[in-house]
CSV table of N, CA and C and ligand atoms in Angstrom, one decimal:
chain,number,residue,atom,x,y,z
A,26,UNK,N,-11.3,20.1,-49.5
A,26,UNK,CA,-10.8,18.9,-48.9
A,26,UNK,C,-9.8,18.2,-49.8
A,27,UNK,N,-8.5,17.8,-49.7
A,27,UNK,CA,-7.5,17.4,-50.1
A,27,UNK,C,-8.0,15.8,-50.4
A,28,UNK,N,-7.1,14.9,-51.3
A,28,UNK,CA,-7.3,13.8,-50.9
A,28,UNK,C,-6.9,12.7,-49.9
A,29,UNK,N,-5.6,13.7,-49.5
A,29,UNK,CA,-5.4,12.5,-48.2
A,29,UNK,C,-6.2,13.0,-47.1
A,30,UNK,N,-7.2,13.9,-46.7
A,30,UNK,CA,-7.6,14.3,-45.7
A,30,UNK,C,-8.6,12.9,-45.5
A,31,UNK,N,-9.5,12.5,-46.7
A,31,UNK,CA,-10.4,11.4,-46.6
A,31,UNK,C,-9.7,10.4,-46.5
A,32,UNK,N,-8.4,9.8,-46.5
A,32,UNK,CA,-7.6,8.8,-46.4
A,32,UNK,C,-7.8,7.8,-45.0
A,33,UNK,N,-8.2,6.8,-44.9
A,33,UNK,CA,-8.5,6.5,-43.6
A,33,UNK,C,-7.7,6.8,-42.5
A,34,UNK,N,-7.8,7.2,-41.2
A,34,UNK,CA,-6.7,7.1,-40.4
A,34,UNK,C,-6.3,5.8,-39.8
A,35,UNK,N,-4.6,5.7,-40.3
A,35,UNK,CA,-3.9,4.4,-40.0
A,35,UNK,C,-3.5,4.7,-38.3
A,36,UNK,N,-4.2,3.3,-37.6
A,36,UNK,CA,-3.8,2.8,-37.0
A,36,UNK,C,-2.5,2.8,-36.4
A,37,UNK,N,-2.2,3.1,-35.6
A,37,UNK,CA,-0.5,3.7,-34.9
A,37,UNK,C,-0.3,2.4,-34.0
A,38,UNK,N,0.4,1.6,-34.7
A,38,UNK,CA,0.2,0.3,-34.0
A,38,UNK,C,1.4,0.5,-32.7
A,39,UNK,N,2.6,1.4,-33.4
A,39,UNK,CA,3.3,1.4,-32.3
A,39,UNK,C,3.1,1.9,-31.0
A,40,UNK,N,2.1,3.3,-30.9
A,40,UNK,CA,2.1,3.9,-29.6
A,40,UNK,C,0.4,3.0,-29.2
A,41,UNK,N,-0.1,2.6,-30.0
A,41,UNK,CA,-0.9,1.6,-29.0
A,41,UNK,C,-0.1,0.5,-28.1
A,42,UNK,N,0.8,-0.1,-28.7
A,42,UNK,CA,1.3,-0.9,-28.2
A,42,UNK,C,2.1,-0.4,-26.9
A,43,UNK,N,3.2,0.9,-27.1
A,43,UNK,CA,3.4,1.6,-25.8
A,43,UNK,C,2.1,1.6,-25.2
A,44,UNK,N,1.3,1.9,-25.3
A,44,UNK,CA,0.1,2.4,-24.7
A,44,UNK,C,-0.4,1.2,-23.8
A,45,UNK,N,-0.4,0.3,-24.3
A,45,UNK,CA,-0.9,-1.1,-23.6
A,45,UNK,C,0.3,-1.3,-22.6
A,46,UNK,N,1.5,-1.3,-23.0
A,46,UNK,CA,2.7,-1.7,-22.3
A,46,UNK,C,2.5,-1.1,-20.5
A,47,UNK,N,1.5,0.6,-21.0
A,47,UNK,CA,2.2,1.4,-19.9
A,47,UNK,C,1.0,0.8,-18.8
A,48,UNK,N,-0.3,0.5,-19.5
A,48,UNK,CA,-1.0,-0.2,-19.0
A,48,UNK,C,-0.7,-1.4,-17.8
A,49,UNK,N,-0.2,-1.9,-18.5
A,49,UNK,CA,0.1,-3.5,-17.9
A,49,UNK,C,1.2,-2.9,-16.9
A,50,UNK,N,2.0,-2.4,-17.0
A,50,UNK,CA,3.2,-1.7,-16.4
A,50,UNK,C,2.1,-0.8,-14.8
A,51,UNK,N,1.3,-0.3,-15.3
A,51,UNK,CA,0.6,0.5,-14.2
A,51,UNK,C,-0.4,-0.5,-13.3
A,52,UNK,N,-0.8,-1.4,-14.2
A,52,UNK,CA,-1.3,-2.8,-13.1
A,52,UNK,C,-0.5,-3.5,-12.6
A,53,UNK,N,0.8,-3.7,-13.3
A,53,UNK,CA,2.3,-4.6,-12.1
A,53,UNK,C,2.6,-3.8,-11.1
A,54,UNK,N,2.4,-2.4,-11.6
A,54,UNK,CA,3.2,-2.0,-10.2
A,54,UNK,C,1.8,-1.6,-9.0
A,55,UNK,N,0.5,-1.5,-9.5
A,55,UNK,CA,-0.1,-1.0,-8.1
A,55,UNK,C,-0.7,-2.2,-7.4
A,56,UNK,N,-0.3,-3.5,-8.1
A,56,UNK,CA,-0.2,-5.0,-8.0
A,56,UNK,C,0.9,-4.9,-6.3
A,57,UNK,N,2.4,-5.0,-7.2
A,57,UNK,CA,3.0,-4.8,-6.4
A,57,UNK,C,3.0,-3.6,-5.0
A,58,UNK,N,2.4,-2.8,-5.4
A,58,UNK,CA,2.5,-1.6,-4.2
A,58,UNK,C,1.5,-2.7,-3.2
A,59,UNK,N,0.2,-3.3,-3.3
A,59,UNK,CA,-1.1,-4.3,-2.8
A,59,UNK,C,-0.2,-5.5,-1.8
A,60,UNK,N,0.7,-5.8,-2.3
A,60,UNK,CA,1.8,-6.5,-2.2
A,60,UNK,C,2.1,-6.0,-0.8
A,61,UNK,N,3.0,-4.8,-0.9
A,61,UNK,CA,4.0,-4.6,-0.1
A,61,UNK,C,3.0,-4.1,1.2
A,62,UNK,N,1.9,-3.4,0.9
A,62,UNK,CA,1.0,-3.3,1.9
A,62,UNK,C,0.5,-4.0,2.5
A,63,UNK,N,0.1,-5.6,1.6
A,63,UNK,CA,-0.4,-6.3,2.5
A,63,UNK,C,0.8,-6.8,3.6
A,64,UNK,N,2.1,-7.0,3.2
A,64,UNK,CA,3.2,-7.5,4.0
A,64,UNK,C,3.3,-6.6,5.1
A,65,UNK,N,3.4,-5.4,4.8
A,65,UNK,CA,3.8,-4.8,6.3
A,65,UNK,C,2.7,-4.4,7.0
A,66,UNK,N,1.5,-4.9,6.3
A,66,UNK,CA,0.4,-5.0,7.0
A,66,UNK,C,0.4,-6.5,8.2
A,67,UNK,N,1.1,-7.6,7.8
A,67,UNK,CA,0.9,-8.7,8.0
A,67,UNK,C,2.4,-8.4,9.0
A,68,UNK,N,3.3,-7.8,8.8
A,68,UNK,CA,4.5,-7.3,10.0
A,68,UNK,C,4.0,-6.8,11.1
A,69,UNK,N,3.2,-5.9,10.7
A,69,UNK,CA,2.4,-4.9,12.0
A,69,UNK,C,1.8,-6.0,13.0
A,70,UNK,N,0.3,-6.9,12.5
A,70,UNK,CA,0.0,-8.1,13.1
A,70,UNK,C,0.5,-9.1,14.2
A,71,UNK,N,1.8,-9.5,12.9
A,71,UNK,CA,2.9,-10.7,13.8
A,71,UNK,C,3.7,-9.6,15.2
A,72,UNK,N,3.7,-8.5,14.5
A,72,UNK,CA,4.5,-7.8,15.7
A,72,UNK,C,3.7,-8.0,16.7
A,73,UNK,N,3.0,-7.2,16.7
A,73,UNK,CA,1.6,-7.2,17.6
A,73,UNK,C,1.0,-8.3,18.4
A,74,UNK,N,1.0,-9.7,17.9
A,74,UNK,CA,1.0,-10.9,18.5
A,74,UNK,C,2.2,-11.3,19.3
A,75,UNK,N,2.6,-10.9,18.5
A,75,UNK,CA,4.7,-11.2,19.7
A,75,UNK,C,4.5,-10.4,20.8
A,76,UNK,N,3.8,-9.4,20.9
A,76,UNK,CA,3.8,-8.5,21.9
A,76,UNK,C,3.0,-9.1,23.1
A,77,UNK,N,2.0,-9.6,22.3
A,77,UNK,CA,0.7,-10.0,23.1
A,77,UNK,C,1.5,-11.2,23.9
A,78,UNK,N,2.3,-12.3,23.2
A,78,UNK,CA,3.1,-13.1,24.2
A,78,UNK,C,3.9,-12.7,24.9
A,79,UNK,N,4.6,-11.8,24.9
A,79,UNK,CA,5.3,-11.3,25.9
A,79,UNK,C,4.8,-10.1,26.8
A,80,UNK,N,3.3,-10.4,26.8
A,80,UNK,CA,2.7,-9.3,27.8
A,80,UNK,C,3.1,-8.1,27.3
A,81,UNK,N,3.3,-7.3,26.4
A,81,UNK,CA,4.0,-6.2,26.6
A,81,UNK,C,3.0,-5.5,25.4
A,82,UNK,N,1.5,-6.1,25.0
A,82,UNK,CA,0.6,-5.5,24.5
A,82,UNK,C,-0.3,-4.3,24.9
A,83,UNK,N,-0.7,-3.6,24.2
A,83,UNK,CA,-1.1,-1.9,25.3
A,83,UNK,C,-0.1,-1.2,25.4
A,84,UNK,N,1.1,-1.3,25.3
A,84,UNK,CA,2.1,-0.6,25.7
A,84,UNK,C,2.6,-0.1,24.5
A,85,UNK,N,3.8,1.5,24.7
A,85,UNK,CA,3.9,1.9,23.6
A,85,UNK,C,5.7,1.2,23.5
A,86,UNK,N,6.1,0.7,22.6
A,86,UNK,CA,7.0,0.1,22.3
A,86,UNK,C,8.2,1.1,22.1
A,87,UNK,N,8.0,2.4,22.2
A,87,UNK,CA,8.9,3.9,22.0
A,87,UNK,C,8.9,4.1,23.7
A,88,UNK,N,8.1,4.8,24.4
A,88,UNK,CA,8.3,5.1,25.6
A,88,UNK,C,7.5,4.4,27.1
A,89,UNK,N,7.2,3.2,26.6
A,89,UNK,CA,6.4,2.2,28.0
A,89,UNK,C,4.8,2.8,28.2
A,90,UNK,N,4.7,4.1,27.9
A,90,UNK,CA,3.3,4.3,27.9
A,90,UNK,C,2.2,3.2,27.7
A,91,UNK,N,1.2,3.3,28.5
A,91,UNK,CA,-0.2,2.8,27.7
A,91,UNK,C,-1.0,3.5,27.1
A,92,UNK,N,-1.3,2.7,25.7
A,92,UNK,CA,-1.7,2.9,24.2
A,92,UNK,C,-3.0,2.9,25.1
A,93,UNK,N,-3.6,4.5,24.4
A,93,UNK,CA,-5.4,4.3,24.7
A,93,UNK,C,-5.8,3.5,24.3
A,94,UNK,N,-6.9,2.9,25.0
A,94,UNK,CA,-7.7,2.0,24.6
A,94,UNK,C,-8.3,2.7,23.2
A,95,UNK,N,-9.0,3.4,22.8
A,95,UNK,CA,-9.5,3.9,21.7
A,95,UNK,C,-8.7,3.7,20.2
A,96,UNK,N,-7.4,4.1,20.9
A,96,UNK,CA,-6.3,3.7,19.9
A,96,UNK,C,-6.0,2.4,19.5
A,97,UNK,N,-6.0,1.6,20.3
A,97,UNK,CA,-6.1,0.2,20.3
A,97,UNK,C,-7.3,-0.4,19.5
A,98,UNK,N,-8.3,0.4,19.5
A,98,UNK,CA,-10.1,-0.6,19.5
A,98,UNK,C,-9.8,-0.3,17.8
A,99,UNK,N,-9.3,0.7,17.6
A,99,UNK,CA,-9.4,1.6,16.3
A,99,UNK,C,-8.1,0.6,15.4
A,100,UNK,N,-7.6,0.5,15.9
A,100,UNK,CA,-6.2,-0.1,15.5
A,100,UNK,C,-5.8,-1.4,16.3
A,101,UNK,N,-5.8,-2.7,16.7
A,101,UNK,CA,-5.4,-3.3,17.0
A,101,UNK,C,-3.9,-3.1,17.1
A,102,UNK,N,-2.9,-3.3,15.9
A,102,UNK,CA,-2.0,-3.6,15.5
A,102,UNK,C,-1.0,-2.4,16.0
A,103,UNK,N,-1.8,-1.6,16.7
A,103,UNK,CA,-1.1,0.0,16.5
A,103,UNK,C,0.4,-0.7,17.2
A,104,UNK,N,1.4,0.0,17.4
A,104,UNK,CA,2.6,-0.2,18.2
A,104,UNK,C,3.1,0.8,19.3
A,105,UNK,N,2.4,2.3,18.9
A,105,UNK,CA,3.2,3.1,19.4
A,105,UNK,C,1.9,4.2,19.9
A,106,UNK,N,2.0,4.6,20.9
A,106,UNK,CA,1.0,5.6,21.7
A,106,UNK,C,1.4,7.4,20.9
A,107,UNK,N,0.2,7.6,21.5
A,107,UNK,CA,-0.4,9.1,20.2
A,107,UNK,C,0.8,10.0,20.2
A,108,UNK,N,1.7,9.9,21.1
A,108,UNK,CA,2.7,10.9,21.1
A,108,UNK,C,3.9,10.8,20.5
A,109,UNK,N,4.2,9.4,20.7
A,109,UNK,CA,5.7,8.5,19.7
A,109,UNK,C,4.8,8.5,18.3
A,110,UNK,N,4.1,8.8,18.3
A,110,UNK,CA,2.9,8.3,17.0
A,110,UNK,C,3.2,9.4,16.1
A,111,UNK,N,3.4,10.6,16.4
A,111,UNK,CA,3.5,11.7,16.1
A,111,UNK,C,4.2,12.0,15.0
B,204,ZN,ZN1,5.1,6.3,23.4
């Protein structure tokens, strides 16, 4: 055994610090992704309610079909029947 082998191992301040960076960078962005999901989650909804005012709820918004009930119970928000769904 050499003497630098017992030498303590120094701290690599730099790639910790990447390392944290990529961290924080990996929580902004699946932050942001939580984000964008809840919004076009919250699109889907409003659409869905617009529909419901204009009567034209159940119905597939692609080809006038009615949306199975099943599809509906499962999904409220759905927009489009199993075949435009496709
Ligand atoms: Zn359809």
């Amino acid at each position: 055994m050499s003497e630098g082998d017992r030498a303590p191992v120094p701290l690599d301040q730099e790639s910790v610090g990447r390392l944290s960076r990529m961290d924080a960078m990996q929580v902004q962005a699946m932050a942001l992704a939580a984000d964008r999901r809840r919004q076009a989650e919250r699109a889907r909804i409003d659409a869905a309610l617009a529909r419901i005012e204009e009567d034209e709820f159940g119905w597939c918004v692609e080809c006038g079909d009615a949306i199975a009930p099943a599809r509906l119970a499962h999904d409220p928000a759905v927009s489009h029947c199993i075949n435009c769904a496709k």
